[in-house]
């Protein structure tokens, strides 16, 4: 039997993907399916850190656009990611997979605070670690948190699980003529302003030579294929 291509990964899960076809919030059926796929990969012995987004609940930039103070709106966005992280962790519990939520904002009655050494210990013990509250700082995104936590835990790759099946020449949800890249360098992705991931995340991953694979979380089996080193989505490389 073939072995996984990676020993430790950082999976960035789009918050919006958790909505499924709902207009807002967390669709339990979708969460069940996604968690089942992650549990399968964990069962292969791959150590998994997850950064979860919050776009299904609240984005700071939208709050700011309707007059809210931007930093306040961003803190609300970070709290939204804590809710998603807790929902995900509870779904892992139902799959009898151990997970821990570590939050960059301190809410200790609810979840553990993020401590790097503790995160690494949980991973070594085979627990899935869910990093909540992004970087803990306003004006950032969970993409940047994924790059940061990926670097901190020594992940071999960041897997961006999103609503589209890779990086395109333009947003494929707006431009039906957009073409998908099989591979693309960080310099080209940044130079062309490809908005699938924010530029800060791309720049950090480029500087520390941490590759990113962008793939669709809606495609059954895609996560496993990426982890097994099969051709899936788009590889962003140095
Ligand atoms: N060049 C591009 N290639 C692929 N997707 C692109 C591109 N430009 C913009 N996008 C859009 O970027 C989105 C990916 O971002 P995603 O939905 O994962 O959001 P996020 O902000 O990272 O997560 P969340 O949903 O938690 O806020 C895709 O759904 C796609 O529509
Ligand atoms: O480090 C961070 C991460 C996130 N935020 C805020 O949370 C929301 C939701 O995150 P997404 O990456 O958009 O899913 C984001 O819009 C920010 O408002 C943050 O401030 N700092």
Tab-separated table of C-alpha atoms and ligand atoms in Angstrom, residues 12-16 51-63 70-81 84 104 133-145 148 160 198, ligand 2:
chain	number	residue	atom	x	y	z
A	12	UNK	CA	-6.853	25.742	5.697
A	13	UNK	CA	-10.616	25.224	5.572
A	14	UNK	CA	-12.786	27.938	4.091
A	15	UNK	CA	-15.494	29.025	6.521
A	16	UNK	CA	-17.828	29.645	3.604
A	51	UNK	CA	-6.992	26.714	10.430
A	52	UNK	CA	-10.668	27.431	9.949
A	53	UNK	CA	-12.018	30.601	8.332
A	54	UNK	CA	-15.071	32.575	9.401
A	55	UNK	CA	-16.591	33.787	6.131
A	56	UNK	CA	-19.791	31.770	6.702
A	57	UNK	CA	-20.534	33.964	9.743
A	58	UNK	CA	-18.720	37.290	9.646
A	59	UNK	CA	-15.964	39.063	7.727
A	60	UNK	CA	-14.403	42.171	9.245
A	61	UNK	CA	-14.141	43.950	5.949
A	62	UNK	CA	-17.917	43.726	5.440
A	63	UNK	CA	-18.593	45.066	8.946
A	70	UNK	CA	-12.463	47.866	11.381
A	71	UNK	CA	-10.520	46.408	14.310
A	72	UNK	CA	-13.754	45.715	16.229
A	73	UNK	CA	-15.231	44.065	13.148
A	74	UNK	CA	-12.104	41.937	12.751
A	75	UNK	CA	-12.329	40.743	16.367
A	76	UNK	CA	-15.930	39.692	15.659
A	77	UNK	CA	-14.622	37.831	12.593
A	78	UNK	CA	-12.023	36.055	14.724
A	79	UNK	CA	-14.720	35.036	17.213
A	80	UNK	CA	-16.684	33.607	14.278
A	81	UNK	CA	-13.749	31.289	13.555
A	84	UNK	CA	-16.560	27.136	13.491
A	104	UNK	CA	-5.155	32.873	19.437
A	133	UNK	CA	-9.180	33.065	16.059
A	134	UNK	CA	-6.750	33.416	13.161
A	135	UNK	CA	-3.532	35.181	14.098
A	136	UNK	CA	-5.242	36.925	17.036
A	137	UNK	CA	-4.660	40.277	15.340
A	138	UNK	CA	-7.055	42.484	13.373
A	139	UNK	CA	-6.249	43.425	9.755
A	140	UNK	CA	-5.166	39.867	8.971
A	141	UNK	CA	-7.007	36.865	7.543
A	142	UNK	CA	-7.138	33.171	8.282
A	143	UNK	CA	-5.079	32.549	5.111
A	144	UNK	CA	-2.212	34.364	6.808
A	145	UNK	CA	-2.924	32.441	10.010
A	148	UNK	CA	1.909	31.341	10.106
A	160	UNK	CA	-6.039	25.268	1.060
A	198	UNK	CA	-4.214	36.889	0.326
B	2	LIG	O1	-5.790	36.785	11.854
B	2	LIG	C1	-6.965	37.113	11.603
B	2	LIG	C2	-7.886	36.240	11.022
B	2	LIG	C3	-9.184	36.638	10.785
B	2	LIG	N1	-9.567	37.894	11.111
B	2	LIG	C4	-10.982	38.304	10.943
B	2	LIG	O2	-11.834	37.165	10.886
B	2	LIG	C5	-12.596	37.168	9.670
B	2	LIG	C6	-12.842	35.775	9.191
B	2	LIG	O3	-11.648	35.253	8.633
B	2	LIG	P1	-11.535	34.865	7.068
B	2	LIG	O4	-10.084	34.686	6.791
B	2	LIG	O5	-12.128	36.009	6.275
B	2	LIG	O6	-12.333	33.630	6.900
B	2	LIG	C7	-11.796	38.047	8.734
B	2	LIG	O7	-12.618	38.607	7.728
B	2	LIG	C8	-11.255	39.104	9.684
B	2	LIG	O8	-12.240	40.042	9.959
B	2	LIG	C9	-8.666	38.778	11.662
B	2	LIG	O9	-8.997	39.940	11.947
B	2	LIG	N2	-7.377	38.355	11.914
